[in-house]
mmCIF file of N, CA and C in Angstrom:
data_model
loop_
_atom_site.group_PDB
_atom_site.id
_atom_site.type_symbol
_atom_site.label_atom_id
_atom_site.label_comp_id
_atom_site.label_asym_id
_atom_site.label_seq_id
_atom_site.Cartn_x
_atom_site.Cartn_y
_atom_site.Cartn_z
ATOM 1 N N UNK A 1 158.333 185.868 -97.552
ATOM 2 C CA UNK A 1 158.795 185.636 -96.202
ATOM 3 C C UNK A 1 157.586 185.614 -95.272
ATOM 4 N N UNK A 2 157.708 184.876 -94.216
ATOM 5 C CA UNK A 2 156.628 184.761 -93.235
ATOM 6 C C UNK A 2 156.621 185.982 -92.323
ATOM 7 N N UNK A 3 155.536 186.151 -91.593
ATOM 8 C CA UNK A 3 155.343 187.329 -90.746
ATOM 9 C C UNK A 3 156.425 187.446 -89.671
ATOM 10 N N UNK A 4 156.865 186.315 -89.103
ATOM 11 C CA UNK A 4 157.897 186.345 -88.075
ATOM 12 C C UNK A 4 159.213 186.887 -88.606
ATOM 13 N N UNK A 5 159.577 186.500 -89.815
ATOM 14 C CA UNK A 5 160.811 186.997 -90.423
ATOM 15 C C UNK A 5 160.701 188.488 -90.726
ATOM 16 N N UNK A 6 159.554 188.911 -91.243
ATOM 17 C CA UNK A 6 159.350 190.340 -91.517
ATOM 18 C C UNK A 6 159.446 191.139 -90.220
ATOM 19 N N UNK A 7 158.872 190.614 -89.156
ATOM 20 C CA UNK A 7 158.940 191.279 -87.857
ATOM 21 C C UNK A 7 160.395 191.396 -87.395
ATOM 22 N N UNK A 8 161.158 190.323 -87.507
ATOM 23 C CA UNK A 8 162.577 190.358 -87.097
ATOM 24 C C UNK A 8 163.383 191.342 -87.935
ATOM 25 N N UNK A 9 163.150 191.344 -89.230
ATOM 26 C CA UNK A 9 163.947 192.187 -90.126
ATOM 27 C C UNK A 9 163.635 193.667 -89.980
ATOM 28 N N UNK A 10 162.426 193.983 -89.528
ATOM 29 C CA UNK A 10 162.029 195.397 -89.425
ATOM 30 C C UNK A 10 161.986 195.903 -87.987
ATOM 31 N N UNK A 11 162.048 194.989 -87.016
ATOM 32 C CA UNK A 11 161.944 195.399 -85.625
ATOM 33 C C UNK A 11 160.534 195.784 -85.215
ATOM 34 N N UNK A 12 159.549 195.346 -85.978
ATOM 35 C CA UNK A 12 158.147 195.662 -85.726
ATOM 36 C C UNK A 12 157.456 194.376 -85.282
ATOM 37 N N UNK A 13 156.585 194.460 -84.297
ATOM 38 C CA UNK A 13 155.922 193.259 -83.787
ATOM 39 C C UNK A 13 154.987 192.648 -84.827
ATOM 40 N N UNK A 14 154.767 191.362 -84.690
ATOM 41 C CA UNK A 14 153.816 190.679 -85.576
ATOM 42 C C UNK A 14 152.427 191.294 -85.422
ATOM 43 N N UNK A 15 152.085 191.670 -84.216
ATOM 44 C CA UNK A 15 150.779 192.294 -83.978
ATOM 45 C C UNK A 15 150.638 193.585 -84.786
ATOM 46 N N UNK A 16 151.711 194.406 -84.792
ATOM 47 C CA UNK A 16 151.678 195.646 -85.577
ATOM 48 C C UNK A 16 151.547 195.347 -87.064
ATOM 49 N N UNK A 17 152.245 194.324 -87.533
ATOM 50 C CA UNK A 17 152.152 193.969 -88.952
ATOM 51 C C UNK A 17 150.729 193.547 -89.310
ATOM 52 N N UNK A 18 150.065 192.808 -88.428
ATOM 53 C CA UNK A 18 148.671 192.437 -88.682
ATOM 54 C C UNK A 18 147.783 193.683 -88.693
ATOM 55 N N UNK A 19 148.071 194.617 -87.794
ATOM 56 C CA UNK A 19 147.317 195.876 -87.760
ATOM 57 C C UNK A 19 147.509 196.641 -89.070
ATOM 58 N N UNK A 20 148.752 196.722 -89.545
ATOM 59 C CA UNK A 20 149.013 197.411 -90.810
ATOM 60 C C UNK A 20 148.199 196.776 -91.935
ATOM 61 N N UNK A 21 148.131 195.472 -91.929
ATOM 62 C CA UNK A 21 147.360 194.783 -92.961
ATOM 63 C C UNK A 21 145.873 195.113 -92.826
ATOM 64 N N UNK A 22 145.366 195.111 -91.610
ATOM 65 C CA UNK A 22 143.943 195.422 -91.387
ATOM 66 C C UNK A 22 143.613 196.856 -91.804
ATOM 67 N N UNK A 23 144.586 197.752 -91.686
ATOM 68 C CA UNK A 23 144.382 199.153 -92.060
ATOM 69 C C UNK A 23 144.626 199.397 -93.552
ATOM 70 N N UNK A 24 145.011 198.361 -94.277
ATOM 71 C CA UNK A 24 145.260 198.503 -95.712
ATOM 72 C C UNK A 24 146.623 199.094 -96.035
ATOM 73 N N UNK A 25 147.538 199.090 -95.064
ATOM 74 C CA UNK A 25 148.864 199.660 -95.272
ATOM 75 C C UNK A 25 149.848 198.636 -95.821
ATOM 76 N N UNK A 26 149.551 197.372 -95.628
ATOM 77 C CA UNK A 26 150.450 196.285 -95.992
ATOM 78 C C UNK A 26 149.589 195.147 -96.515
ATOM 79 N N UNK A 27 150.087 194.452 -97.504
ATOM 80 C CA UNK A 27 149.326 193.325 -98.027
ATOM 81 C C UNK A 27 150.222 192.093 -98.041
ATOM 82 N N UNK A 28 149.573 190.958 -97.906
ATOM 83 C CA UNK A 28 150.301 189.688 -97.924
ATOM 84 C C UNK A 28 149.549 188.691 -98.795
ATOM 85 N N UNK A 29 150.312 187.870 -99.463
ATOM 86 C CA UNK A 29 149.717 186.714 -100.132
ATOM 87 C C UNK A 29 149.486 185.668 -99.050
ATOM 88 N N UNK A 30 148.704 184.673 -99.342
ATOM 89 C CA UNK A 30 148.476 183.579 -98.397
ATOM 90 C C UNK A 30 149.004 182.275 -98.993
ATOM 91 N N UNK A 31 149.678 181.516 -98.136
ATOM 92 C CA UNK A 31 150.134 180.192 -98.563
ATOM 93 C C UNK A 31 148.931 179.260 -98.588
ATOM 94 N N UNK A 32 149.062 178.079 -99.205
ATOM 95 C CA UNK A 32 147.943 177.124 -99.181
ATOM 96 C C UNK A 32 147.492 176.790 -97.754
ATOM 97 N N UNK A 33 148.409 176.898 -96.791
ATOM 98 C CA UNK A 33 148.070 176.642 -95.401
ATOM 99 C C UNK A 33 147.486 177.849 -94.690
ATOM 100 N N UNK A 34 147.351 178.975 -95.402
ATOM 101 C CA UNK A 34 146.750 180.166 -94.826
ATOM 102 C C UNK A 34 147.715 181.126 -94.147
ATOM 103 N N UNK A 35 149.020 180.831 -94.194
ATOM 104 C CA UNK A 35 150.003 181.724 -93.581
ATOM 105 C C UNK A 35 150.263 182.932 -94.470
ATOM 106 N N UNK A 36 150.552 184.052 -93.826
ATOM 107 C CA UNK A 36 150.908 185.256 -94.587
ATOM 108 C C UNK A 36 152.267 185.046 -95.239
ATOM 109 N N UNK A 37 152.396 185.538 -96.463
ATOM 110 C CA UNK A 37 153.650 185.438 -97.201
ATOM 111 C C UNK A 37 153.921 186.801 -97.841
ATOM 112 N N UNK A 38 155.018 187.446 -97.424
ATOM 113 C CA UNK A 38 155.363 188.786 -97.894
ATOM 114 C C UNK A 38 156.544 188.716 -98.851
ATOM 115 N N UNK A 39 156.558 189.614 -99.821
ATOM 116 C CA UNK A 39 157.696 189.745 -100.710
ATOM 117 C C UNK A 39 158.777 190.605 -100.064
ATOM 118 N N UNK A 40 159.927 190.649 -100.686
ATOM 119 C CA UNK A 40 161.046 191.475 -100.195
ATOM 120 C C UNK A 40 160.647 192.936 -100.062
ATOM 121 N N UNK A 41 159.761 193.389 -100.924
ATOM 122 C CA UNK A 41 159.317 194.786 -100.916
ATOM 123 C C UNK A 41 158.725 195.182 -99.572
ATOM 124 N N UNK A 42 158.194 194.197 -98.830
ATOM 125 C CA UNK A 42 157.496 194.495 -97.573
ATOM 126 C C UNK A 42 158.417 195.112 -96.528
ATOM 127 N N UNK A 43 159.709 194.779 -96.574
ATOM 128 C CA UNK A 43 160.654 195.352 -95.604
ATOM 129 C C UNK A 43 160.688 196.873 -95.764
ATOM 130 N N UNK A 44 160.860 197.331 -96.986
ATOM 131 C CA UNK A 44 160.885 198.778 -97.236
ATOM 132 C C UNK A 44 159.542 199.423 -96.905
ATOM 133 N N UNK A 45 158.446 198.743 -97.209
ATOM 134 C CA UNK A 45 157.121 199.284 -96.922
ATOM 135 C C UNK A 45 156.932 199.471 -95.419
ATOM 136 N N UNK A 46 157.325 198.489 -94.617
ATOM 137 C CA UNK A 46 157.152 198.574 -93.164
ATOM 138 C C UNK A 46 158.036 199.686 -92.588
ATOM 139 N N UNK A 47 159.263 199.789 -93.079
ATOM 140 C CA UNK A 47 160.146 200.873 -92.619
ATOM 141 C C UNK A 47 159.529 202.223 -92.960
ATOM 142 N N UNK A 48 158.975 202.339 -94.150
ATOM 143 C CA UNK A 48 158.329 203.592 -94.562
ATOM 144 C C UNK A 48 157.122 203.889 -93.675
ATOM 145 N N UNK A 49 156.314 202.886 -93.368
ATOM 146 C CA UNK A 49 155.144 203.069 -92.493
ATOM 147 C C UNK A 49 155.606 203.555 -91.122
ATOM 148 N N UNK A 50 156.630 202.932 -90.581
ATOM 149 C CA UNK A 50 157.146 203.328 -89.271
ATOM 150 C C UNK A 50 157.645 204.776 -89.290
ATOM 151 N N UNK A 51 158.305 205.155 -90.351
ATOM 152 C CA UNK A 51 158.803 206.528 -90.481
ATOM 153 C C UNK A 51 157.642 207.520 -90.501
ATOM 154 N N UNK A 52 156.590 207.185 -91.213
ATOM 155 C CA UNK A 52 155.433 208.071 -91.301
ATOM 156 C C UNK A 52 154.692 208.155 -89.965
ATOM 157 N N UNK A 53 154.581 207.029 -89.253
ATOM 158 C CA UNK A 53 153.988 207.068 -87.907
ATOM 159 C C UNK A 53 154.834 207.946 -86.985
ATOM 160 N N UNK A 54 156.148 207.785 -87.052
ATOM 161 C CA UNK A 54 157.045 208.577 -86.204
ATOM 162 C C UNK A 54 156.919 210.064 -86.507
ATOM 163 N N UNK A 55 156.566 210.395 -87.739
ATOM 164 C CA UNK A 55 156.383 211.796 -88.120
ATOM 165 C C UNK A 55 155.050 212.351 -87.636
ATOM 166 N N UNK A 56 154.223 211.489 -87.040
ATOM 167 C CA UNK A 56 152.963 211.964 -86.480
ATOM 168 C C UNK A 56 151.750 211.733 -87.358
ATOM 169 N N UNK A 57 151.901 211.053 -88.482
ATOM 170 C CA UNK A 57 150.752 210.783 -89.342
ATOM 171 C C UNK A 57 149.965 209.601 -88.782
ATOM 172 N N UNK A 58 148.654 209.630 -88.959
ATOM 173 C CA UNK A 58 147.835 208.508 -88.515
ATOM 174 C C UNK A 58 147.670 207.498 -89.653
ATOM 175 N N UNK A 59 147.105 206.336 -89.339
ATOM 176 C CA UNK A 59 147.014 205.273 -90.339
ATOM 177 C C UNK A 59 146.153 205.668 -91.537
ATOM 178 N N UNK A 60 145.126 206.466 -91.310
ATOM 179 C CA UNK A 60 144.285 206.901 -92.427
ATOM 180 C C UNK A 60 145.086 207.762 -93.408
ATOM 181 N N UNK A 61 145.870 208.695 -92.873
ATOM 182 C CA UNK A 61 146.693 209.561 -93.720
ATOM 183 C C UNK A 61 147.790 208.749 -94.423
ATOM 184 N N UNK A 62 148.376 207.795 -93.700
ATOM 185 C CA UNK A 62 149.409 206.950 -94.293
ATOM 186 C C UNK A 62 148.819 206.125 -95.431
ATOM 187 N N UNK A 63 147.612 205.612 -95.244
ATOM 188 C CA UNK A 63 146.962 204.830 -96.300
ATOM 189 C C UNK A 63 146.731 205.677 -97.552
ATOM 190 N N UNK A 64 146.454 206.959 -97.370
ATOM 191 C CA UNK A 64 146.278 207.850 -98.519
ATOM 192 C C UNK A 64 147.618 208.147 -99.191
ATOM 193 N N UNK A 65 148.659 208.224 -98.391
ATOM 194 C CA UNK A 65 149.966 208.625 -98.892
ATOM 195 C C UNK A 65 150.730 207.485 -99.562
ATOM 196 N N UNK A 66 150.646 206.284 -99.028
ATOM 197 C CA UNK A 66 151.452 205.176 -99.537
ATOM 198 C C UNK A 66 151.311 204.923 -101.037
ATOM 199 N N UNK A 67 150.116 205.016 -101.598
ATOM 200 C CA UNK A 67 150.031 204.779 -103.041
ATOM 201 C C UNK A 67 150.791 205.826 -103.868
ATOM 202 N N UNK A 68 151.113 206.950 -103.270
ATOM 203 C CA UNK A 68 151.845 208.000 -103.980
ATOM 204 C C UNK A 68 153.355 207.777 -103.914
ATOM 205 N N UNK A 69 153.771 206.765 -103.184
ATOM 206 C CA UNK A 69 155.194 206.492 -103.000
ATOM 207 C C UNK A 69 155.529 205.173 -103.683
ATOM 208 N N UNK A 70 156.761 205.028 -104.083
ATOM 209 C CA UNK A 70 157.204 203.790 -104.714
ATOM 210 C C UNK A 70 157.889 202.893 -103.687
ATOM 211 N N UNK A 71 157.588 201.606 -103.772
ATOM 212 C CA UNK A 71 158.302 200.611 -102.996
ATOM 213 C C UNK A 71 159.408 200.041 -103.872
ATOM 214 N N UNK A 72 160.224 199.207 -103.287
ATOM 215 C CA UNK A 72 161.320 198.597 -104.037
ATOM 216 C C UNK A 72 160.830 197.739 -105.204
ATOM 217 N N UNK A 73 159.576 197.291 -105.146
ATOM 218 C CA UNK A 73 159.090 196.453 -106.237
ATOM 219 C C UNK A 73 158.789 197.266 -107.490
ATOM 220 N N UNK A 74 158.901 198.600 -107.408
ATOM 221 C CA UNK A 74 158.729 199.451 -108.572
ATOM 222 C C UNK A 74 157.302 199.579 -109.057
ATOM 223 N N UNK A 75 156.354 199.169 -108.224
ATOM 224 C CA UNK A 75 154.949 199.292 -108.631
ATOM 225 C C UNK A 75 154.635 200.744 -108.956
ATOM 226 N N UNK A 76 153.752 200.962 -109.940
ATOM 227 C CA UNK A 76 153.426 202.340 -110.287
ATOM 228 C C UNK A 76 152.766 203.075 -109.126
ATOM 229 N N UNK A 77 153.064 204.333 -109.034
ATOM 230 C CA UNK A 77 152.431 205.138 -107.987
ATOM 231 C C UNK A 77 151.366 206.032 -108.606
ATOM 232 N N UNK A 78 150.462 206.477 -107.762
ATOM 233 C CA UNK A 78 149.405 207.371 -108.209
ATOM 234 C C UNK A 78 149.857 208.808 -107.995
ATOM 235 N N UNK A 79 149.200 209.711 -108.654
ATOM 236 C CA UNK A 79 149.493 211.132 -108.461
ATOM 237 C C UNK A 79 148.716 211.606 -107.237
ATOM 238 N N UNK A 80 149.395 212.280 -106.348
ATOM 239 C CA UNK A 80 148.728 212.801 -105.147
ATOM 240 C C UNK A 80 147.720 213.864 -105.556
ATOM 241 N N UNK A 81 146.582 213.845 -104.904
ATOM 242 C CA UNK A 81 145.558 214.844 -105.180
ATOM 243 C C UNK A 81 145.972 216.174 -104.541
ATOM 244 N N UNK A 82 145.472 217.286 -105.042
ATOM 245 C CA UNK A 82 145.782 218.574 -104.412
ATOM 246 C C UNK A 82 145.384 218.612 -102.939
ATOM 247 N N UNK A 83 144.273 217.948 -102.605
ATOM 248 C CA UNK A 83 143.842 217.913 -101.209
ATOM 249 C C UNK A 83 144.889 217.199 -100.344
ATOM 250 N N UNK A 84 145.377 216.053 -100.816
ATOM 251 C CA UNK A 84 146.382 215.307 -100.056
ATOM 252 C C UNK A 84 147.667 216.111 -99.928
ATOM 253 N N UNK A 85 148.077 216.753 -100.996
ATOM 254 C CA UNK A 85 149.283 217.586 -100.935
ATOM 255 C C UNK A 85 149.106 218.686 -99.889
ATOM 256 N N UNK A 86 147.934 219.310 -99.844
ATOM 257 C CA UNK A 86 147.671 220.336 -98.838
ATOM 258 C C UNK A 86 147.724 219.783 -97.427
ATOM 259 N N UNK A 87 147.143 218.607 -97.229
ATOM 260 C CA UNK A 87 147.158 217.990 -95.904
ATOM 261 C C UNK A 87 148.573 217.609 -95.493
ATOM 262 N N UNK A 88 149.344 217.087 -96.435
ATOM 263 C CA UNK A 88 150.726 216.718 -96.122
ATOM 264 C C UNK A 88 151.584 217.955 -95.854
ATOM 265 N N UNK A 89 151.321 219.019 -96.559
ATOM 266 C CA UNK A 89 152.034 220.273 -96.300
ATOM 267 C C UNK A 89 151.725 220.764 -94.892
ATOM 268 N N UNK A 90 150.475 220.650 -94.480
ATOM 269 C CA UNK A 90 150.102 221.044 -93.113
ATOM 270 C C UNK A 90 150.797 220.160 -92.086
ATOM 271 N N UNK A 91 150.903 218.857 -92.363
ATOM 272 C CA UNK A 91 151.614 217.943 -91.450
ATOM 273 C C UNK A 91 153.085 218.325 -91.354
ATOM 274 N N UNK A 92 153.695 218.630 -92.502
ATOM 275 C CA UNK A 92 155.101 219.038 -92.495
ATOM 276 C C UNK A 92 155.282 220.307 -91.692
ATOM 277 N N UNK A 93 154.375 221.269 -91.845
ATOM 278 C CA UNK A 93 154.454 222.518 -91.077
ATOM 279 C C UNK A 93 154.328 222.250 -89.580
ATOM 280 N N UNK A 94 153.440 221.318 -89.217
ATOM 281 C CA UNK A 94 153.278 220.957 -87.810
ATOM 282 C C UNK A 94 154.565 220.347 -87.264
ATOM 283 N N UNK A 95 155.179 219.472 -88.043
ATOM 284 C CA UNK A 95 156.440 218.851 -87.625
ATOM 285 C C UNK A 95 157.522 219.913 -87.483
ATOM 286 N N UNK A 96 157.585 220.855 -88.416
ATOM 287 C CA UNK A 96 158.581 221.934 -88.326
ATOM 288 C C UNK A 96 158.380 222.770 -87.070
ATOM 289 N N UNK A 97 157.115 223.026 -86.699
ATOM 290 C CA UNK A 97 156.852 223.774 -85.457
ATOM 291 C C UNK A 97 157.312 222.978 -84.241
ATOM 292 N N UNK A 98 157.070 221.680 -84.268
ATOM 293 C CA UNK A 98 157.521 220.823 -83.165
ATOM 294 C C UNK A 98 159.041 220.839 -83.050
ATOM 295 N N UNK A 99 159.726 220.785 -84.181
ATOM 296 C CA UNK A 99 161.190 220.822 -84.177
ATOM 297 C C UNK A 99 161.674 222.140 -83.582
ATOM 298 N N UNK A 100 161.062 223.242 -83.986
ATOM 299 C CA UNK A 100 161.426 224.558 -83.455
ATOM 300 C C UNK A 100 161.226 224.595 -81.946
ATOM 301 N N UNK A 101 160.093 224.067 -81.470
ATOM 302 C CA UNK A 101 159.827 224.039 -80.026
ATOM 303 C C UNK A 101 160.837 223.169 -79.290
ATOM 304 N N UNK A 102 161.178 222.025 -79.858
ATOM 305 C CA UNK A 102 162.158 221.144 -79.225
ATOM 306 C C UNK A 102 163.536 221.794 -79.166
ATOM 307 N N UNK A 103 163.920 222.477 -80.218
ATOM 308 C CA UNK A 103 165.219 223.165 -80.223
ATOM 309 C C UNK A 103 165.230 224.257 -79.165
ATOM 310 N N UNK A 104 164.134 224.985 -79.048
ATOM 311 C CA UNK A 104 164.022 226.030 -78.027
ATOM 312 C C UNK A 104 164.161 225.418 -76.625
ATOM 313 N N UNK A 105 163.487 224.297 -76.387
ATOM 314 C CA UNK A 105 163.580 223.619 -75.092
ATOM 315 C C UNK A 105 164.997 223.128 -74.824
ATOM 316 N N UNK A 106 165.641 222.576 -75.847
ATOM 317 C CA UNK A 106 167.018 222.120 -75.690
ATOM 318 C C UNK A 106 167.938 223.277 -75.354
ATOM 319 N N UNK A 107 167.727 224.419 -76.006
ATOM 320 C CA UNK A 107 168.560 225.593 -75.736
ATOM 321 C C UNK A 107 168.411 226.070 -74.296
ATOM 322 N N UNK A 108 167.178 226.027 -73.768
ATOM 323 C CA UNK A 108 166.951 226.414 -72.370
ATOM 324 C C UNK A 108 167.685 225.442 -71.445
ATOM 325 N N UNK A 109 167.577 224.158 -71.736
ATOM 326 C CA UNK A 109 168.265 223.161 -70.915
ATOM 327 C C UNK A 109 169.778 223.347 -70.982
ATOM 328 N N UNK A 110 170.303 223.610 -72.170
ATOM 329 C CA UNK A 110 171.738 223.858 -72.311
ATOM 330 C C UNK A 110 172.175 225.039 -71.464
ATOM 331 N N UNK A 111 171.366 226.088 -71.457
ATOM 332 C CA UNK A 111 171.697 227.285 -70.673
ATOM 333 C C UNK A 111 171.719 226.959 -69.181
ATOM 334 N N UNK A 112 170.724 226.221 -68.718
ATOM 335 C CA UNK A 112 170.674 225.844 -67.304
ATOM 336 C C UNK A 112 171.867 224.963 -66.953
ATOM 337 N N UNK A 113 172.168 223.997 -67.797
ATOM 338 C CA UNK A 113 173.306 223.106 -67.546
ATOM 339 C C UNK A 113 174.614 223.882 -67.523
ATOM 340 N N UNK A 114 174.812 224.749 -68.517
ATOM 341 C CA UNK A 114 176.042 225.541 -68.580
ATOM 342 C C UNK A 114 176.179 226.456 -67.371
ATOM 343 N N UNK A 115 175.076 227.074 -66.950
ATOM 344 C CA UNK A 115 175.102 227.986 -65.809
ATOM 345 C C UNK A 115 175.339 227.226 -64.509
ATOM 346 N N UNK A 116 174.725 226.082 -64.368
ATOM 347 C CA UNK A 116 174.803 225.317 -63.125
ATOM 348 C C UNK A 116 176.077 224.499 -63.003
ATOM 349 N N UNK A 117 176.730 224.182 -64.080
ATOM 350 C CA UNK A 117 177.895 223.300 -64.041
ATOM 351 C C UNK A 117 178.984 223.739 -63.064
ATOM 352 N N UNK A 118 179.420 225.006 -63.065
ATOM 353 C CA UNK A 118 180.507 225.366 -62.163
ATOM 354 C C UNK A 118 180.095 225.407 -60.686
ATOM 355 N N UNK A 119 178.801 225.515 -60.398
ATOM 356 C CA UNK A 119 178.364 225.659 -59.011
ATOM 357 C C UNK A 119 177.513 224.476 -58.549
ATOM 358 N N UNK A 120 177.587 223.360 -59.233
ATOM 359 C CA UNK A 120 176.709 222.228 -58.904
ATOM 360 C C UNK A 120 176.893 221.721 -57.494
ATOM 361 N N UNK A 121 178.066 221.933 -56.899
ATOM 362 C CA UNK A 121 178.276 221.423 -55.548
ATOM 363 C C UNK A 121 178.099 222.497 -54.486
ATOM 364 N N UNK A 122 177.705 223.696 -54.909
ATOM 365 C CA UNK A 122 177.561 224.809 -53.969
ATOM 366 C C UNK A 122 176.309 224.675 -53.118
ATOM 367 N N UNK A 123 176.143 225.582 -52.138
ATOM 368 C CA UNK A 123 175.016 225.502 -51.213
ATOM 369 C C UNK A 123 173.675 225.780 -51.873
ATOM 370 N N UNK A 124 173.642 226.407 -53.039
ATOM 371 C CA UNK A 124 172.367 226.746 -53.700
ATOM 372 C C UNK A 124 172.052 225.796 -54.865
ATOM 373 N N UNK A 125 172.700 224.647 -54.885
ATOM 374 C CA UNK A 125 172.448 223.690 -55.979
ATOM 375 C C UNK A 125 171.018 223.178 -55.908
ATOM 376 N N UNK A 126 170.395 223.050 -57.068
ATOM 377 C CA UNK A 126 168.993 222.562 -57.121
ATOM 378 C C UNK A 126 168.939 221.063 -56.965
#
């Protein structure tokens, strides 16, 4: 599939797809005319890349991690090194701390909303 179709199917801009390729996260064959040509596997790869970016990983870390994961094409994966496993464990711990902080913030907001709801129209409303 061409880059425009991959962009439409994944909701990712063509510019981002070119960036992923430049970072070694995504690969494309070239047509005789020089256009990028992606296999079906690329849809799952791009979704996986987006998920990893959303989790806070940078492109360098994603490039290290992707070979350890399988795409739909069933290509063999490599065994993660102990160093990579340690780094990924640290990333997971960081994400867990962020989740805890967000839940704490949500709980504070819920308390303020619940407390303010019955008196929102009173003279001391914020």
